[in-house]
Coordinates of C-alpha atoms in Angstrom, one line a residue:
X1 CA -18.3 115.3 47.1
X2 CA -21.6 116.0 48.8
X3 CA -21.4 115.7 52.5
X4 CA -25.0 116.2 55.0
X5 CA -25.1 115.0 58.4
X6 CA -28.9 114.4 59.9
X7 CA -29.6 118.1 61.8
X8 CA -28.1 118.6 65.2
X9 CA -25.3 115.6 64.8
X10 CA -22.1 116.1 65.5
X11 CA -20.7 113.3 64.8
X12 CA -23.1 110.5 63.2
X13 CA -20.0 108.0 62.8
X14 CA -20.7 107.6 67.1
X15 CA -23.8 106.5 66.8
X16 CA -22.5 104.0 63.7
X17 CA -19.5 102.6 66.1
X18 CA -22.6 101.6 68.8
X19 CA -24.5 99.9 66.3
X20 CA -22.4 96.6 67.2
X21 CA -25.0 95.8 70.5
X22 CA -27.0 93.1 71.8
X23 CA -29.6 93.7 69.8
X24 CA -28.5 94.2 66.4
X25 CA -25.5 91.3 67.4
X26 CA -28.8 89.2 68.5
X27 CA -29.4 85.8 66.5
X28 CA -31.7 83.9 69.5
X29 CA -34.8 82.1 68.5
X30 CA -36.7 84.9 70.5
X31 CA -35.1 87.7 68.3
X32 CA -36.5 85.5 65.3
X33 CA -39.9 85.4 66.6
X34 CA -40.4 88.9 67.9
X35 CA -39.1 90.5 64.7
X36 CA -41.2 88.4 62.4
X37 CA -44.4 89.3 65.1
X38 CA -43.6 93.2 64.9
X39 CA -43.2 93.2 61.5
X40 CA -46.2 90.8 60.3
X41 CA -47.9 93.3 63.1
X42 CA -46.7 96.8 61.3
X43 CA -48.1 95.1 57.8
X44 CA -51.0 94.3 59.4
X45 CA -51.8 97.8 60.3
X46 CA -50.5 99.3 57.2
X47 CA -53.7 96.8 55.7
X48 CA -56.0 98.5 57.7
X49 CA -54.9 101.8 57.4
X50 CA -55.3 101.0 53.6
X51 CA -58.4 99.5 53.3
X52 CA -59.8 103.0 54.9
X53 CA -57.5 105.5 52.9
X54 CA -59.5 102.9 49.3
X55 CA -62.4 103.6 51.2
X56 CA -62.2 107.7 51.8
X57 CA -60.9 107.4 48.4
X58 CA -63.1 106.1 46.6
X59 CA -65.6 108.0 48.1
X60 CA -63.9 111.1 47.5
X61 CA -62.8 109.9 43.7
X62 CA -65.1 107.6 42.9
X63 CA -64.3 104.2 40.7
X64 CA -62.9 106.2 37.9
X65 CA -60.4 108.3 40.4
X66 CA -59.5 104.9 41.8
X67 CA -58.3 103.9 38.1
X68 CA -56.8 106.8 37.6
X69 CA -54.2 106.0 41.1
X70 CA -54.1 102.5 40.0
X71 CA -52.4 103.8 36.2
X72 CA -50.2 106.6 38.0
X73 CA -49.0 103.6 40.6
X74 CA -48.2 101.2 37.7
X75 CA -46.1 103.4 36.1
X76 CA -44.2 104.8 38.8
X77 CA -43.7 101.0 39.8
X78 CA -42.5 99.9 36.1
X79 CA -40.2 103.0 36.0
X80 CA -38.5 101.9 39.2
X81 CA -38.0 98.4 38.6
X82 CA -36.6 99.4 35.2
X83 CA -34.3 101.9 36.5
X84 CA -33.3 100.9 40.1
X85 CA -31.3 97.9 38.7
X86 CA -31.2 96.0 41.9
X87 CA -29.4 98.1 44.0
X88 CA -31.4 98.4 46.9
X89 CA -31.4 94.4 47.3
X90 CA -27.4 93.9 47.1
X91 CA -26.9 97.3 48.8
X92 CA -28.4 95.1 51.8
X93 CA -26.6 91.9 51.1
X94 CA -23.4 94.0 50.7
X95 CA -24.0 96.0 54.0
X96 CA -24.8 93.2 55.9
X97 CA -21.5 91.5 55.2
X98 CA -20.3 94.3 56.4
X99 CA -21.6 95.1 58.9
X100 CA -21.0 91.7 60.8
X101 CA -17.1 91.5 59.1
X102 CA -15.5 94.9 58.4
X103 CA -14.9 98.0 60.2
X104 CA -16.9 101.3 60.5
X105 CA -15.0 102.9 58.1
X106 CA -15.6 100.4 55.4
X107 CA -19.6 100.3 56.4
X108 CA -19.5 104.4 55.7
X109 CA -17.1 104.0 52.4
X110 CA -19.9 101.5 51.0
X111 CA -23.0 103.1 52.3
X112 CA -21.2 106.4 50.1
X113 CA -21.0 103.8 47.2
X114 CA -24.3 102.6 47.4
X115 CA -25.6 106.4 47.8
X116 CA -23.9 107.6 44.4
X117 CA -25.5 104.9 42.7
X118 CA -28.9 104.9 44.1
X119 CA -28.5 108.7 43.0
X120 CA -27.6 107.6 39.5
X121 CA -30.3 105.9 39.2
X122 CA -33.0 107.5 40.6
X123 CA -31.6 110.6 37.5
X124 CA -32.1 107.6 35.4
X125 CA -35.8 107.3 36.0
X126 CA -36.5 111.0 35.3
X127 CA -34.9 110.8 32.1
X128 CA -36.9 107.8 31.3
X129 CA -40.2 109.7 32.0
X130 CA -38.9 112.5 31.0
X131 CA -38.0 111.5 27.2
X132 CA -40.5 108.5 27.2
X133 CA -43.9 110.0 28.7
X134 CA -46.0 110.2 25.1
X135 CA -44.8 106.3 25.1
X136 CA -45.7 105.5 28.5
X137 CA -48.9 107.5 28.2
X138 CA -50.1 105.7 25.5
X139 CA -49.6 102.1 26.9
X140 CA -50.8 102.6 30.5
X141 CA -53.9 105.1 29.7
X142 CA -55.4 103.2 27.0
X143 CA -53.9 104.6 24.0
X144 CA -54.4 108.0 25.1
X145 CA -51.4 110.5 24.7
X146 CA -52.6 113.4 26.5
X147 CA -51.3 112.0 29.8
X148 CA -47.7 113.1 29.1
X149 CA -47.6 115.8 31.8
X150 CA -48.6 113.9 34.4
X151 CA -46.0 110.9 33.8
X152 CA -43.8 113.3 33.5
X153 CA -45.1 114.3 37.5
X154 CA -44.6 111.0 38.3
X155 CA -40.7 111.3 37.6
X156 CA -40.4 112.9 41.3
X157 CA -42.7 110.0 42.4
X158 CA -40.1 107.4 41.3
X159 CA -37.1 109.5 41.8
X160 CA -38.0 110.0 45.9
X161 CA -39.1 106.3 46.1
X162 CA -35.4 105.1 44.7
X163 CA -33.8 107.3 47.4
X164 CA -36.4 105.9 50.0
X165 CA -35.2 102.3 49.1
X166 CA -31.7 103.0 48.8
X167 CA -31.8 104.9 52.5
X168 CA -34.2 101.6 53.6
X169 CA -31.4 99.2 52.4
X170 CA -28.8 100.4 54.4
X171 CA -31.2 100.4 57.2
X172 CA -31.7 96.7 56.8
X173 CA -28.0 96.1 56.6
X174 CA -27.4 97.9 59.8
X175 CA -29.8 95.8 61.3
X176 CA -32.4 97.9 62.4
X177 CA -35.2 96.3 62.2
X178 CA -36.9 98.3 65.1
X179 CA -36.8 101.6 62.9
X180 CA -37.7 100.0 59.7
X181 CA -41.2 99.1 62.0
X182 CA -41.2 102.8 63.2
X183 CA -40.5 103.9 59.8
X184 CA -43.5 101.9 58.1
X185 CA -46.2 102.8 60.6
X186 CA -45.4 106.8 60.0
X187 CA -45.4 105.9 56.5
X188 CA -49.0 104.4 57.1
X189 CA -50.1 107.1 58.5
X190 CA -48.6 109.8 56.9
X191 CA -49.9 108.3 53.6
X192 CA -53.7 108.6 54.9
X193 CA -53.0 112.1 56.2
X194 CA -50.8 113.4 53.0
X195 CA -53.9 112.2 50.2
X196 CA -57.2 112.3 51.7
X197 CA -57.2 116.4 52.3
X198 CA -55.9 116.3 48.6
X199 CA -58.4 114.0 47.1
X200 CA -61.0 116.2 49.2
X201 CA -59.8 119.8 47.9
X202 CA -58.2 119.0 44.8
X203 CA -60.6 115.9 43.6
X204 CA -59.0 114.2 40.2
X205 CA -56.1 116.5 40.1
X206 CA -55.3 115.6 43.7
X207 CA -54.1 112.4 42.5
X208 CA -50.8 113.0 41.3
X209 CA -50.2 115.8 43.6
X210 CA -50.6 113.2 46.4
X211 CA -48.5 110.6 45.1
X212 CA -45.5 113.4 44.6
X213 CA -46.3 114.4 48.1
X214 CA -46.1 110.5 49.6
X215 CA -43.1 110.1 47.6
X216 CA -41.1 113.2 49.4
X217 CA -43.0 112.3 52.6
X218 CA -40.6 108.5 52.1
X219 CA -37.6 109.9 51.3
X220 CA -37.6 112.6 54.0
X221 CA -38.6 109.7 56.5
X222 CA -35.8 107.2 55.7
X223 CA -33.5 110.7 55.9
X224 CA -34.6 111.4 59.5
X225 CA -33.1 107.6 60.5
X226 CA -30.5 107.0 58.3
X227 CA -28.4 110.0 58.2
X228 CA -28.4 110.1 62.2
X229 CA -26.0 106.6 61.5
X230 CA -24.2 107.4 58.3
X231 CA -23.4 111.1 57.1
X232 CA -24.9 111.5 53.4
X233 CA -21.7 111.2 50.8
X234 CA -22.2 110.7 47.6
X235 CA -19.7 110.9 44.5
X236 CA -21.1 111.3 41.5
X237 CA -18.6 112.4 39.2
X238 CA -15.7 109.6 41.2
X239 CA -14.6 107.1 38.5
X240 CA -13.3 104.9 41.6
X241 CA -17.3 105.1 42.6
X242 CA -18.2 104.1 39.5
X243 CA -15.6 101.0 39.2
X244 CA -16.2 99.9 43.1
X245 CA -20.0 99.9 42.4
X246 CA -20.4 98.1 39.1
X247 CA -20.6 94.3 41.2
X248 CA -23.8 96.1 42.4
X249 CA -25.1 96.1 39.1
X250 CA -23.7 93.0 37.6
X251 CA -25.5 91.0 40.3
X252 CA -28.6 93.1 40.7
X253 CA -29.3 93.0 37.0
X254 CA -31.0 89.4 37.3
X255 CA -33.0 90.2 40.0
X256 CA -34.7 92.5 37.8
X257 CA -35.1 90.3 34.6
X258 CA -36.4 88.2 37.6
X259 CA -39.1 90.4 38.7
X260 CA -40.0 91.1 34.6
X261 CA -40.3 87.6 34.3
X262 CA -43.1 87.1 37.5
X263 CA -44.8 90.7 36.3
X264 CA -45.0 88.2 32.3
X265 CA -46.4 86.0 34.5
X266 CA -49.1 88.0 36.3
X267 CA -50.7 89.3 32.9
X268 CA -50.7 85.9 31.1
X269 CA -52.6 84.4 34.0
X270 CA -55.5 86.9 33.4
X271 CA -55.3 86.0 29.7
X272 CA -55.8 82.6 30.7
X273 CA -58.5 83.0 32.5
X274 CA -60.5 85.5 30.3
X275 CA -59.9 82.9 27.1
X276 CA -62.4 80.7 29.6
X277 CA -64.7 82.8 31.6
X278 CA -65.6 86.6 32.2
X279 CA -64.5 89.3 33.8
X280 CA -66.6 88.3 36.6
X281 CA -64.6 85.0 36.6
X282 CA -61.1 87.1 36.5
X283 CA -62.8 88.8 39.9
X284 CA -63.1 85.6 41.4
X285 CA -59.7 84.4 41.1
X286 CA -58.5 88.1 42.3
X287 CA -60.5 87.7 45.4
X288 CA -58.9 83.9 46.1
X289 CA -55.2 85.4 45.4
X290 CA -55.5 88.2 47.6
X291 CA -56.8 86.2 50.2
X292 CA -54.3 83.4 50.2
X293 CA -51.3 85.0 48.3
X294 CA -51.8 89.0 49.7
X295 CA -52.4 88.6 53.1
X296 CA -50.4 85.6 54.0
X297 CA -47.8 87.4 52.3
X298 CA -47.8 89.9 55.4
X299 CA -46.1 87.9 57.6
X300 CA -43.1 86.7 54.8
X301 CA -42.3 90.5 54.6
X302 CA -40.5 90.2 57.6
X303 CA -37.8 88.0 55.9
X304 CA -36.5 91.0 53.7
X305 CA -36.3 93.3 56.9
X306 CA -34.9 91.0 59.3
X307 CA -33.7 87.5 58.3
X308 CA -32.0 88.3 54.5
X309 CA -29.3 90.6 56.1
X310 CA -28.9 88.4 59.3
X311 CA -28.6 85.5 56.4
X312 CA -26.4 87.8 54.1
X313 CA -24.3 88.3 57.1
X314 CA -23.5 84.5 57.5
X315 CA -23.4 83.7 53.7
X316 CA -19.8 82.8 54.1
X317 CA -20.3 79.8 57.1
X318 CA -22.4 77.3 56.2
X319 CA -23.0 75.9 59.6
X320 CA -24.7 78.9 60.6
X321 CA -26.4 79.9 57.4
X322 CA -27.6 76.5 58.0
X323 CA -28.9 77.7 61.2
X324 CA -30.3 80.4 60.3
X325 CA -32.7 78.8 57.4
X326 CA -33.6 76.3 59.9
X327 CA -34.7 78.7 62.5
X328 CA -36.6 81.1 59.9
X329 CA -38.5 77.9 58.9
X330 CA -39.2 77.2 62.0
X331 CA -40.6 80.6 63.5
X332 CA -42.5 81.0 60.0
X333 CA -44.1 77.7 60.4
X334 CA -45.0 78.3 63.9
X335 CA -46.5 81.9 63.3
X336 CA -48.6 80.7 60.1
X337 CA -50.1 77.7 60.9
X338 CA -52.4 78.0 63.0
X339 CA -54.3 80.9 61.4
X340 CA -54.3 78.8 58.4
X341 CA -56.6 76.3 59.6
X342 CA -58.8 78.6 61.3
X343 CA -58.9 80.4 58.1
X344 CA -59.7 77.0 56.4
X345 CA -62.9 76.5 58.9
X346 CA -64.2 80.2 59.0
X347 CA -63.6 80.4 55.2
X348 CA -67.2 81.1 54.0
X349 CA -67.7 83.5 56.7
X350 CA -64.5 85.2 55.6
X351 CA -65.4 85.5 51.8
X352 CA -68.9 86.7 52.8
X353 CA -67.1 89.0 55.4
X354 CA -64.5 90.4 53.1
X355 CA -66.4 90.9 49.8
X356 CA -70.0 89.6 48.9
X357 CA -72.1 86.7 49.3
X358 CA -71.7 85.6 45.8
X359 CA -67.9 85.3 46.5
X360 CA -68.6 82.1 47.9
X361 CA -67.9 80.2 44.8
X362 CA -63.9 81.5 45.6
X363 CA -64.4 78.9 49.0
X364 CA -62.7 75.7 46.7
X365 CA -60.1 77.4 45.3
X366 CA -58.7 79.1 48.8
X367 CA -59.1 76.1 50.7
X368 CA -57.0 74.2 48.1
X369 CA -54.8 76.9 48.0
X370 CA -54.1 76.9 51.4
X371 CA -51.1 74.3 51.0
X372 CA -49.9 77.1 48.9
X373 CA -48.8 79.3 52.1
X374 CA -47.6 76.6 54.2
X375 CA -44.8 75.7 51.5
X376 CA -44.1 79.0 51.2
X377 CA -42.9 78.8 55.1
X378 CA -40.6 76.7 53.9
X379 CA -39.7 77.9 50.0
X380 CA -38.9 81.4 50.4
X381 CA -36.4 80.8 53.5
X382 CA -34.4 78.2 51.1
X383 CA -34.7 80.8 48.1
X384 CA -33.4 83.8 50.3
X385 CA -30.3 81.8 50.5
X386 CA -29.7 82.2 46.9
X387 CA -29.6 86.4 47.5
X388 CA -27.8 86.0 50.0
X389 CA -24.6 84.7 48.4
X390 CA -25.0 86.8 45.4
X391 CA -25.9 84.2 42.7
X392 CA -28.3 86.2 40.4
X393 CA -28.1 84.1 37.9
X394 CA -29.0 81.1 39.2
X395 CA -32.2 83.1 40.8
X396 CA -33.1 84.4 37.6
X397 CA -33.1 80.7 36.0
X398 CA -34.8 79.4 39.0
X399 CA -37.3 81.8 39.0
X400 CA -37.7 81.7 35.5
X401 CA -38.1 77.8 35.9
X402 CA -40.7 78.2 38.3
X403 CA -43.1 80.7 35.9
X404 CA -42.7 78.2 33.0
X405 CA -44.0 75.7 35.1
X406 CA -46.2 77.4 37.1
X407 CA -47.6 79.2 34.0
X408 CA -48.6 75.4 32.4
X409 CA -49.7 73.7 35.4
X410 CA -52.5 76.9 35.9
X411 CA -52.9 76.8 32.5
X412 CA -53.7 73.2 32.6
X413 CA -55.6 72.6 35.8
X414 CA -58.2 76.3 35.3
X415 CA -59.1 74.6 31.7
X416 CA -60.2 71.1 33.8
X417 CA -61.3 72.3 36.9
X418 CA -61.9 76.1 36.9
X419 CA -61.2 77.9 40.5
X420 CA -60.8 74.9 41.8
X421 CA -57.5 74.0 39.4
X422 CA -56.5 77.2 40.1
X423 CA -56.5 76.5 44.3
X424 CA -54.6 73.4 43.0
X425 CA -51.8 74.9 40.9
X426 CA -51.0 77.6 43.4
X427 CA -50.2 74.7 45.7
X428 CA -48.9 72.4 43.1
X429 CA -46.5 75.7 42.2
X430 CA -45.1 76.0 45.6
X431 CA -44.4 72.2 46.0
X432 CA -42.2 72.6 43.2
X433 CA -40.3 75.8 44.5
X434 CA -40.0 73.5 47.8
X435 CA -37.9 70.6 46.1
X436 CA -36.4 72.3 43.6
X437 CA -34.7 75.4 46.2
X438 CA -33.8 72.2 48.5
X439 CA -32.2 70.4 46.3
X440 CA -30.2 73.5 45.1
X441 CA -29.4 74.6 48.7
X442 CA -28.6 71.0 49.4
X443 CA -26.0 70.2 46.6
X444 CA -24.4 73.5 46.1
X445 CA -24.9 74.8 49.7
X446 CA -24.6 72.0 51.8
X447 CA -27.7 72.5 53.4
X448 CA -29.5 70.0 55.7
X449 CA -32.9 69.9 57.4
X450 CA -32.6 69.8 61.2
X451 CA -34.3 67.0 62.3
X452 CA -36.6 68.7 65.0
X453 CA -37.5 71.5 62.3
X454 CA -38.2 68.8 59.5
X455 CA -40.5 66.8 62.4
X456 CA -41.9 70.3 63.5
X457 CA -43.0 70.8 59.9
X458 CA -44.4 67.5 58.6
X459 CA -46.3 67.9 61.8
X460 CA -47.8 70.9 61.3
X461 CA -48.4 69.8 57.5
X462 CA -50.4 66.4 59.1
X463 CA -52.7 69.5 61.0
X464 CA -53.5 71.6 57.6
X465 CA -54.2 68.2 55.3
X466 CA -56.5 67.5 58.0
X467 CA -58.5 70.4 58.1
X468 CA -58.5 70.9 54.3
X469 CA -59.8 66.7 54.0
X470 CA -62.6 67.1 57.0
X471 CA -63.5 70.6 56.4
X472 CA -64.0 71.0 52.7
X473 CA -63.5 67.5 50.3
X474 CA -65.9 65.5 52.8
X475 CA -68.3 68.1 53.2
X476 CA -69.3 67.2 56.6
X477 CA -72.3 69.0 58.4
X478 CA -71.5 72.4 59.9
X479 CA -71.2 70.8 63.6
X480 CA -68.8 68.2 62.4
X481 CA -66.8 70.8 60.5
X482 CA -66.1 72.5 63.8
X483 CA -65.3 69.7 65.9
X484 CA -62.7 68.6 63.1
X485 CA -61.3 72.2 62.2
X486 CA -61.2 72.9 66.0
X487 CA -59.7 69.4 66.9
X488 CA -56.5 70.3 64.0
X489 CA -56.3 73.7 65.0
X490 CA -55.7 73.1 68.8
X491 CA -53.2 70.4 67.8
X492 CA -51.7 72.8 65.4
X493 CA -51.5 75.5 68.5
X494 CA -50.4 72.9 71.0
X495 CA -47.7 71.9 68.6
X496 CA -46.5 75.6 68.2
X497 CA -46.4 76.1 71.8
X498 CA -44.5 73.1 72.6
X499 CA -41.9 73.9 69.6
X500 CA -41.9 77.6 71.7
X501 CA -41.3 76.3 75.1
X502 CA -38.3 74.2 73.7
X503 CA -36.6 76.7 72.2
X504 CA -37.6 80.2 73.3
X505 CA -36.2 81.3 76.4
X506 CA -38.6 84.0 77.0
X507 CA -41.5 81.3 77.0
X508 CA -39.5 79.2 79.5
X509 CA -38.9 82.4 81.7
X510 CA -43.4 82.9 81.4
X511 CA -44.2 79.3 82.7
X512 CA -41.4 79.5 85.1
X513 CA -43.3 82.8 86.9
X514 CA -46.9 81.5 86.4
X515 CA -45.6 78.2 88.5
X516 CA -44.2 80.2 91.4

């Protein structure tokens, strides 16, 4: 058995017995709310920090270099979710329960269990390049088969990114969020740092040199946090490890034929389009997604850090898993609103301002598609629930269910109304992930809307169909464009501040000092 303790800890099971605090024991509206802020906040930076390392990069590679990275990446990525078999995901779930139910001793025994299998399969993924390089070289690098080598590189790439996640997942099921933040931003930053001097001495070859280095740079990060909680153990040759960690698989299995099935879905969408239109067309819809899908997405990262293991954690009382949906709706609709509709008023200004003038023909299709990121507020706090208790197959089929559909209802609406359509069916797609997690969480579950969130949300609904009908299907003159979009987003604003004052006690505490 392997045994590592972080450097200069005695004893890392103290620190694991004072995990149990008020923060990590805290399930308050305010804890909601500041979490989901950090974390939307951390993602935020990570964008920016981004969009200058494409920049240096780009500069330093050129277009070519920046396909090059974009190949390496896709493989690495394909190699991990073929080989990581959901383990990081129900390492979380599993922790979580844990965490709020068992003792420190059992938290250790299955952080050790978790350990041996992320190990297993992180040697799983080097095999897999290993033996399958030529193969892989000649499907990602257009039929080219010279590239073996360098797959082969990206072997330590995947194989320090499995350890990363596995380290990350018990993070999350310890509950701390706080050093998941601190984690991400050195990440960030460490990231820019680690590739640039590369890309700068190195040029081309520089590329897969500074992915191996990022990888290393992840593991070793996650290391310095984790192991100062949990001692490393691992037991790779146990057959009582094996047997104890096979539920792991058996659930997390789905997940991935999950994930294959919305990756299907992401290259028969192109397809679609490209049967139509150009590549210039593809470009288009590229530049709506990311706009409406990408960056919205930012702030529903904080649901894997923080609210699936405080969900996982409760899976078991439906009263407060109950709770807990309602409040994550509830913060998520009050945190996303109101830079929706601003986004829907300054949304010429924003294509023009993000990529070029002639992007303006996108303006339809992300106004349309705005509806698309509200639902989602309420869609992927319903379909967390379904982690949560461990039924993978039921998210596989209902994920499955949802690309079908999706998939035609694109494929329908592009061939009639172009961009548009496509604005359309991204909303049309998460109206259907909306009543058909609902209804699942309602009949099997027992769930029920509170009626002050289900208000709280039709509410801010009434304040995005309003800006959508008065700033883009009437077309009204600039000035009444404003006056409308301003008059839904303060009403949006005042509704989120009113929601905050009734529930969060730390915007009670604020009024109460500005009134004294």
């Amino acid at each position: 058995m392997l045994y590592l303790c972080a450097p200069n800890e005695s004893d890392p099971m103290d620190e694991l017995k004072n995990l149990h605090n008020a923060e990590t024991n805290d399930i308050s509206y305010d804890h909601v709310l500041k979490y989901t802020g950090i974390l939307g906040g951390v993602q935020g930076l990570k964008m920016l920090i981004s969009a200058v390392r494409v920049k240096l990069t780009t500069y330093f590679l050129g277009g070519w270099g920046m396909g090059l990275m974009t190949a390496y990446n896709s493989v690495s990525e394909f190699v991990n979710s073929a080989s990581n078999m959901g383990i990081p995901l129900n390492g979380t779930r599993v922790t979580s329960e844990l965490f709020e139910h068992g003792s420190d001793e059992e938290v250790e025994h299955q952080v050790m269990v978790i350990r041996t299998w992320i190990l297993w399969s992180a040697l799983l993924s080097v095999v897999i390049c290993l033996f399958f390089s030529p193969i892989i070289s000649y499907f990602f690098f257009d039929h080219d088969w010279t590239r073996w080598p360098a797959v082969m590189l990206t072997s330590l790439v995947v194989l320090s990114n499995i350890i990363a996640e596995g380290e990350c997942a018990i993070l999350k099921g310890l509950r701390q969020v706080r050093k998941i933040a601190i984690i991400e931003t050195i990440l960030a930053l460490g990231t820019l740092l680690c590739t640039i001097p590369l890309y700068y001495l190195l040029g081309i070859r520089g590329v897969i040199v500074g992915l191996v280095a990022c990888g290393f740079l992840s593991a070793i990060v996650h290391f310095s946090f984790s192991l100062r909680l949990v001692p490393y153990r691992v037991r790779p040759f146990s057959t009582r490890t094996f047997f104890e960690g096979l539920p792991l698989i058996k659930v997390g299995i789905p997940y991935v034929l999950a994930g294959v099935a919305n990756n299907s879905l992401r290259l028969v969408i192109p397809a679609i389009i490209l049967a139509h239109h150009t590549m210039t067309e593809l470009g288009h819809y590229n530049a709506g997604w990311q706009l409406m899908v990408g960056y919205t997405g930012l702030v529903f990262l904080a649901l894997e850090s923080d609210y699936f293991p405080r969900l996982s954690a409760v899976n078991n009382d439906r009263m407060r898993m109950n709770d807990t949906i309602n409040q994550q709706i509830d913060v998520c609709t009050l945190v996303l609103t109101p830079p929706l509709i601003l986004l829907v008023v300054l949304m010429p200004y924003v294509l023009e301002l993000q990529f070029e003038s002639d992007f303006i023909v996108v303006e339809g299709m992300a106004t349309l598609a705005v509806f698309y990121s509200f639902l989602r507020c309420i869609a992927l706090p319903l379909g967390y629930s379904v982690l949560a208790k461990g039924h993978s197959i039921a998210y596989l089929i209902l994920e499955v269910c949802y690309d079908v559909f999706f998939g035609l209802v694109i494929w329908w609406l592009y061939s009639a109304f172009g961009l548009v359509g496509a604005g359309i069916a991204l909303s049309v797609g998460a109206l259907y992930d909306v009543i058909v997690y609902f209804f699942y969480c309602r009949i099997r579950y027992g769930f029920v809307f509170r009626k002050s969130t289900l208000l709280f949300c039709i509410g801010q609904f009434a304040c995005v169909l309003v800006a959508v009908e008065y700033c883009y299907l009437v077309s009204p003159s600039v000035k009444e464009k404003f006056i409308a979009g301003g008059v839904a987003f303060l009403a949006s604003s005042a509704l989120s501040l009113y929601r905050l004052f009734r529930r969060s006690d730390c915007m009670r505490y604020l009024v109460g000092r500005l009134r004294k």
